[in-house]
Short mmCIF file of C-alpha atoms in Angstrom, two decimals:
data_model
loop_
_atom_site.label_atom_id
_atom_site.label_comp_id
_atom_site.label_asym_id
_atom_site.label_seq_id
_atom_site.Cartn_x
_atom_site.Cartn_y
_atom_site.Cartn_z
CA MET A 1 -16.60 -27.24 2.12
CA GLU A 2 -12.84 -27.47 1.59
CA LEU A 3 -10.65 -24.37 1.36
CA ARG A 4 -8.53 -25.64 -1.53
CA PRO A 5 -11.21 -25.04 -4.23
CA LEU A 6 -11.89 -21.61 -2.72
CA ARG A 7 -8.18 -20.79 -2.95
CA ALA A 8 -8.20 -21.91 -6.59
CA LEU A 9 -11.14 -19.59 -7.37
CA VAL A 10 -9.51 -16.63 -5.61
CA GLU A 11 -6.23 -17.13 -7.47
CA VAL A 12 -7.92 -17.42 -10.89
CA VAL A 13 -9.49 -14.00 -10.26
CA ARG A 14 -6.35 -12.43 -8.79
CA GLN A 15 -3.94 -13.85 -11.34
CA GLY A 16 -6.21 -13.35 -14.35
CA GLY A 17 -6.41 -16.92 -15.64
CA PHE A 18 -6.22 -20.63 -14.92
CA SER A 19 -2.60 -21.09 -16.00
CA GLN A 20 -1.40 -18.21 -13.83
CA ALA A 21 -3.48 -19.48 -10.88
CA ALA A 22 -1.98 -22.97 -11.28
CA ARG A 23 1.50 -21.53 -10.89
CA ALA A 24 0.43 -19.56 -7.81
CA VAL A 25 -0.93 -22.65 -6.03
CA TYR A 26 1.79 -25.00 -7.33
CA ALA A 27 -0.66 -27.21 -9.23
CA THR A 28 -1.50 -28.05 -12.82
CA GLN A 29 -4.10 -26.15 -14.83
CA PRO A 30 -6.43 -29.19 -15.08
CA THR A 31 -6.25 -29.55 -11.28
CA VAL A 32 -7.31 -25.93 -10.79
CA SER A 33 -10.11 -26.26 -13.39
CA LYS A 34 -11.37 -29.44 -11.75
CA ALA A 35 -11.34 -27.89 -8.28
CA ILE A 36 -13.48 -24.96 -9.41
CA ARG A 37 -15.82 -27.23 -11.36
CA GLN A 38 -16.33 -29.38 -8.25
CA LEU A 39 -17.02 -26.24 -6.22
CA GLU A 40 -19.64 -25.14 -8.75
CA ASP A 41 -21.22 -28.60 -8.66
CA GLU A 42 -21.32 -28.52 -4.87
CA LEU A 43 -22.97 -25.09 -4.83
CA GLY A 44 -25.16 -25.74 -7.85
CA MET A 45 -24.26 -22.46 -9.55
CA VAL A 46 -21.76 -21.26 -12.15
CA LEU A 47 -19.10 -19.06 -10.56
CA LEU A 48 -16.93 -18.10 -13.54
CA ASP A 49 -17.66 -16.95 -17.08
CA ARG A 50 -14.95 -18.95 -18.85
CA GLN A 51 -15.65 -17.38 -22.25
CA ALA A 52 -14.40 -14.01 -21.03
CA GLN A 53 -10.70 -13.23 -21.16
CA PRO A 54 -9.64 -13.06 -18.42
CA PRO A 55 -12.36 -15.18 -16.75
CA LYS A 56 -15.01 -13.06 -15.03
CA LEU A 57 -17.01 -13.76 -11.90
CA THR A 58 -20.74 -14.29 -12.22
CA GLN A 59 -23.03 -12.69 -9.65
CA ALA A 60 -22.88 -15.91 -7.63
CA GLY A 61 -19.12 -15.97 -8.12
CA GLU A 62 -18.76 -12.48 -6.66
CA ILE A 63 -20.52 -13.61 -3.47
CA VAL A 64 -18.41 -16.77 -3.17
CA TYR A 65 -15.19 -14.86 -3.96
CA ARG A 66 -15.86 -12.28 -1.23
CA ARG A 67 -16.56 -15.00 1.33
CA ALA A 68 -13.58 -17.06 0.16
CA VAL A 69 -11.16 -14.15 0.67
CA SER A 70 -12.47 -13.71 4.22
CA MET A 71 -12.27 -17.44 4.98
CA LEU A 72 -8.70 -17.70 3.67
CA ALA A 73 -7.71 -14.68 5.75
CA GLU A 74 -9.19 -16.35 8.85
CA ARG A 75 -7.22 -19.49 8.04
CA ASP A 76 -4.03 -17.43 7.91
CA ASP A 77 -4.90 -15.91 11.30
CA LEU A 78 -5.31 -19.42 12.71
CA ARG A 79 -1.92 -20.45 11.40
CA ALA A 80 -0.38 -17.26 12.77
CA GLU A 81 -1.71 -17.98 16.26
CA LEU A 82 -0.28 -21.49 16.14
CA ASP A 83 3.07 -20.09 15.03
CA ASP A 84 3.13 -18.12 18.28
CA LEU A 85 4.19 -21.33 19.98
CA ARG A 86 7.48 -21.14 18.08
CA GLY A 87 8.20 -17.56 19.14
CA LEU A 88 10.55 -15.66 16.87
CA LYS A 89 12.79 -18.58 15.95
CA ARG A 90 11.10 -18.90 12.57
CA GLY A 91 8.36 -17.28 10.51
CA THR A 92 7.58 -14.70 7.86
CA LEU A 93 6.60 -11.05 8.16
CA ARG A 94 4.29 -10.08 5.28
CA LEU A 95 4.97 -6.36 4.99
CA GLY A 96 3.83 -3.73 2.48
CA LEU A 97 5.64 -0.43 1.92
CA PRO A 98 4.93 2.43 -0.50
CA PRO A 99 7.74 3.87 -2.64
CA LEU A 100 7.32 7.30 -1.07
CA GLY A 101 9.14 7.61 2.25
CA SER A 102 10.28 4.01 2.61
CA ALA A 103 13.97 4.58 1.90
CA SER A 104 14.29 7.22 4.63
CA LEU A 105 11.99 5.66 7.21
CA PHE A 106 12.15 1.89 6.87
CA ALA A 107 15.45 0.92 5.24
CA PRO A 108 17.37 1.40 8.56
CA MET A 109 14.76 -0.73 10.35
CA PHE A 110 15.34 -3.63 7.96
CA ALA A 111 18.96 -3.88 9.07
CA ARG A 112 18.05 -3.70 12.77
CA PHE A 113 15.26 -6.24 12.43
CA ARG A 114 17.49 -8.63 10.51
CA SER A 115 20.21 -8.30 13.13
CA ARG A 116 17.82 -9.11 15.99
CA TYR A 117 15.75 -11.80 14.26
CA PRO A 118 17.91 -13.42 11.55
CA ALA A 119 15.55 -16.38 11.12
CA ILE A 120 12.52 -14.22 10.27
CA GLU A 121 11.95 -13.74 6.55
CA ILE A 122 10.48 -10.43 5.41
CA SER A 123 8.15 -10.89 2.45
CA LEU A 124 8.00 -7.35 1.06
CA VAL A 125 5.39 -5.90 -1.30
CA GLU A 126 5.89 -2.39 -2.73
CA ARG A 127 2.76 -0.64 -3.95
CA GLY A 128 0.88 2.62 -3.52
CA SER A 129 -0.82 3.09 -0.15
CA ARG A 130 -4.35 2.48 -1.37
CA ARG A 131 -3.42 -0.86 -2.94
CA LEU A 132 -1.58 -1.86 0.23
CA GLU A 133 -4.70 -1.12 2.28
CA GLU A 134 -6.69 -3.50 0.06
CA MET A 135 -4.08 -6.22 0.55
CA VAL A 136 -4.18 -5.78 4.34
CA MET A 137 -7.98 -6.07 4.35
CA ALA A 138 -7.78 -9.21 2.17
CA GLY A 139 -5.32 -10.82 4.58
CA GLU A 140 -2.50 -10.83 2.02
CA LEU A 141 -0.35 -8.57 4.21
CA GLU A 142 -0.04 -8.40 7.98
CA LEU A 143 1.32 -4.87 8.15
CA ALA A 144 1.57 -2.04 5.64
CA ALA A 145 2.63 1.58 5.70
CA SER A 146 -0.11 3.97 4.60
CA LEU A 147 -1.07 7.61 4.85
CA THR A 148 -3.77 8.95 7.13
CA PRO A 149 -6.68 8.86 7.29
CA VAL A 150 -6.55 5.06 7.47
CA PRO A 151 -9.58 2.85 6.72
CA ALA A 152 -12.07 2.41 9.56
CA ASP A 153 -11.48 -1.36 9.53
CA CYS A 154 -7.78 -0.91 10.29
CA GLU A 155 -5.82 -0.18 13.44
CA TRP A 156 -2.66 1.84 13.09
CA GLN A 157 0.51 3.10 14.73
CA PRO A 158 1.97 6.48 13.67
CA VAL A 159 5.47 6.58 12.22
CA ALA A 160 6.17 10.08 10.89
CA ARG A 161 4.53 13.39 10.06
CA GLU A 162 6.09 15.73 7.51
CA PRO A 163 5.02 18.98 5.85
CA LEU A 164 4.58 18.96 2.11
CA LEU A 165 6.85 21.11 -0.04
CA ALA A 166 6.00 22.45 -3.48
CA LEU A 167 8.72 21.74 -6.05
CA LEU A 168 9.04 24.58 -8.54
CA SER A 169 11.36 25.40 -11.42
CA PRO A 170 13.69 28.37 -10.72
CA ASP A 171 11.78 30.62 -13.15
CA HIS A 172 8.39 29.99 -11.52
CA GLU A 173 6.82 33.18 -10.19
CA HIS A 174 6.66 31.75 -6.65
CA ALA A 175 10.10 30.09 -6.66
CA ARG A 176 11.55 32.70 -4.28
CA ALA A 177 8.60 32.76 -1.87
CA LYS A 178 9.04 31.68 1.75
CA ARG A 179 5.69 29.87 1.69
CA VAL A 180 3.11 29.21 -0.99
CA SER A 181 -0.53 28.15 -1.08
CA LEU A 182 -2.24 25.79 -3.49
CA ARG A 183 -4.40 28.68 -4.66
CA ASP A 184 -1.18 30.49 -5.68
CA LEU A 185 -0.34 27.47 -7.83
CA GLN A 186 -3.76 26.81 -9.36
CA ASP A 187 -2.72 28.08 -12.80
CA SER A 188 0.35 25.82 -12.90
CA PRO A 189 0.06 22.26 -14.23
CA PHE A 190 0.52 19.59 -11.54
CA ILE A 191 2.84 16.60 -11.76
CA LEU A 192 1.28 13.87 -9.61
CA PHE A 193 1.95 10.29 -8.64
CA GLU A 194 0.24 7.34 -10.30
CA SER A 195 -3.18 6.23 -9.08
CA GLY A 196 -2.93 4.22 -5.89
CA PHE A 197 -0.73 6.79 -4.15
CA ALA A 198 -2.57 8.29 -1.18
CA LEU A 199 -0.70 11.61 -1.58
CA ASN A 200 -2.91 12.31 -4.61
CA GLN A 201 -6.01 12.21 -2.41
CA ILE A 202 -4.47 14.66 0.08
CA LEU A 203 -3.74 17.12 -2.73
CA ASP A 204 -7.11 16.65 -4.45
CA GLN A 205 -9.01 17.35 -1.24
CA ALA A 206 -6.82 20.36 -0.39
CA CYS A 207 -7.36 21.81 -3.87
CA LEU A 208 -11.09 21.26 -3.53
CA ARG A 209 -11.06 23.20 -0.26
CA ALA A 210 -9.14 25.94 -2.05
CA GLY A 211 -11.88 26.11 -4.68
CA PHE A 212 -10.30 24.62 -7.79
CA THR A 213 -9.49 21.38 -9.59
CA PRO A 214 -5.84 21.11 -10.63
CA SER A 215 -4.73 20.49 -14.18
CA THR A 216 -2.53 17.38 -14.31
CA VAL A 217 0.22 17.34 -16.92
CA ALA A 218 1.97 14.07 -15.98
CA ARG A 219 1.90 11.14 -13.55
CA SER A 220 4.69 8.83 -12.45
CA GLY A 221 5.57 6.34 -9.72
CA GLN A 222 9.24 7.39 -9.73
CA ILE A 223 10.22 10.20 -7.36
CA ASP A 224 13.45 11.10 -9.16
CA PHE A 225 11.64 11.29 -12.50
CA ILE A 226 9.01 13.63 -11.04
CA ILE A 227 11.76 15.91 -9.73
CA ALA A 228 13.44 15.83 -13.15
CA LEU A 229 10.15 16.88 -14.80
CA VAL A 230 9.94 19.86 -12.45
CA ALA A 231 13.54 20.81 -13.28
CA ALA A 232 12.64 20.63 -16.97
CA GLY A 233 9.86 23.19 -16.40
CA LEU A 234 6.92 20.86 -17.08
CA GLY A 235 4.97 21.80 -13.94
CA VAL A 236 4.90 21.74 -10.14
CA ALA A 237 5.08 18.69 -7.86
CA PHE A 238 4.75 17.98 -4.16
CA LEU A 239 6.83 15.84 -1.81
CA PRO A 240 7.22 15.42 1.96
CA ARG A 241 10.18 17.32 3.37
CA MET A 242 12.26 14.19 4.11
CA GLU A 243 12.17 13.13 0.46
CA VAL A 244 13.23 16.57 -0.69
CA THR A 245 16.08 16.64 1.82
CA ALA A 246 17.34 13.29 0.59
CA ARG A 247 17.19 14.38 -3.06
CA ARG A 248 18.60 17.90 -3.28
CA ARG A 249 18.87 18.80 -6.97
CA ALA A 250 20.00 21.84 -8.87
CA GLY A 251 17.28 23.44 -10.94
CA VAL A 252 14.46 22.86 -8.44
CA ARG A 253 13.18 25.26 -5.77
CA CYS A 254 11.38 23.84 -2.71
CA VAL A 255 8.77 26.00 -0.99
CA PRO A 256 6.66 24.89 2.02
CA LEU A 257 2.89 24.69 1.52
CA GLU A 258 0.89 26.87 3.90
CA ASP A 259 -2.46 25.11 3.34
CA GLU A 260 -3.91 23.32 6.38
CA GLY A 261 -4.55 19.59 6.08
CA THR A 262 -1.68 18.93 3.69
CA ASP A 263 0.76 17.31 6.12
CA TRP A 264 2.05 13.92 4.98
CA GLU A 265 1.41 11.55 7.91
CA ILE A 266 2.39 7.91 7.54
CA GLY A 267 1.70 4.99 9.87
CA LEU A 268 1.72 1.21 9.99
CA ILE A 269 -1.73 -0.37 9.61
CA TRP A 270 -3.19 -3.82 10.23
CA ARG A 271 -6.65 -5.34 9.94
CA ARG A 272 -8.77 -4.54 13.00
CA GLY A 273 -9.26 -7.58 15.20
CA SER A 274 -6.69 -9.69 13.37
CA HIS A 275 -4.02 -11.63 15.22
CA LEU A 276 -0.55 -10.16 14.70
CA SER A 277 2.30 -12.63 14.53
CA PRO A 278 5.28 -12.22 16.87
CA ALA A 279 7.27 -10.98 13.88
CA ALA A 280 4.71 -8.24 13.19
CA GLN A 281 4.59 -7.26 16.86
CA ALA A 282 8.40 -7.12 16.90
CA TRP A 283 8.37 -4.83 13.84
CA LEU A 284 5.89 -2.49 15.51
CA GLN A 285 7.99 -2.41 18.68
CA LEU A 286 11.12 -1.65 16.66
CA THR A 287 9.29 1.22 14.96
CA ARG A 288 8.26 2.68 18.32
CA GLN A 289 11.85 2.48 19.54
CA ALA A 290 13.26 4.03 16.36
CA ARG A 291 10.75 6.89 16.26
CA PRO A 292 9.50 7.39 19.85
CA GLN A 293 8.14 10.90 19.17
CA ALA A 294 5.72 9.60 16.54
CA ALA A 295 4.60 6.66 18.67
#
């Protein structure tokens, strides 16, 4: 069985259609359609429901898709091991970073990495931590930054640990407190990040331990917009200390959370047992040098 038809199937599912998949694999739409049809003929089963928009996997297609993702990831590992022969004179680092914390933690590392290894291209993906974990497990990314706890199928290296601060409007009843608990804030509407941000899970579990389910008034993927909503009096939000320090704003009070298990701990993850390219190993080493206390 050739890998090219499997790649075509995977891209049709990921991209949401044959035309989009054709662009992703640098082929024509008829070529992609023919490749999948030949794969179905070889296996003797229909893999895609072409009447659905976008095309949907059949039960057989789900099995083949899952295996295809694994096989393509193994192929990438093989290529990565062969690239070791070239050292760090060429190559690509496939890296995923979440919006939260990246500017403070990783932007300085980009400049250092580029200075040391100018021939290495960094292919950067910016998503929420949970989506980045999925991409690491699928072999689409070598390394990604994610919050603890990390998936059992991943290895990881710590980068930073920060307490969470509650962001309150100046007229909030707890705005002048030295510390505040989630239970103190249970009657206030919460402003949270979009789904896919691991910080939401930390807060949800902490609220559950405190005996309540928070009321969510808004969600956003933009840190500055969330802070602006707090300043406007819409509700309360939560950010790691480093993000608050980098974004001091009038009209917002920042109070440390006293609840246990709410620390924001971020690390770099990779698929357990996978081969890390020299570029990925160099990035991990640079992280350890830049933040030796975390490592």
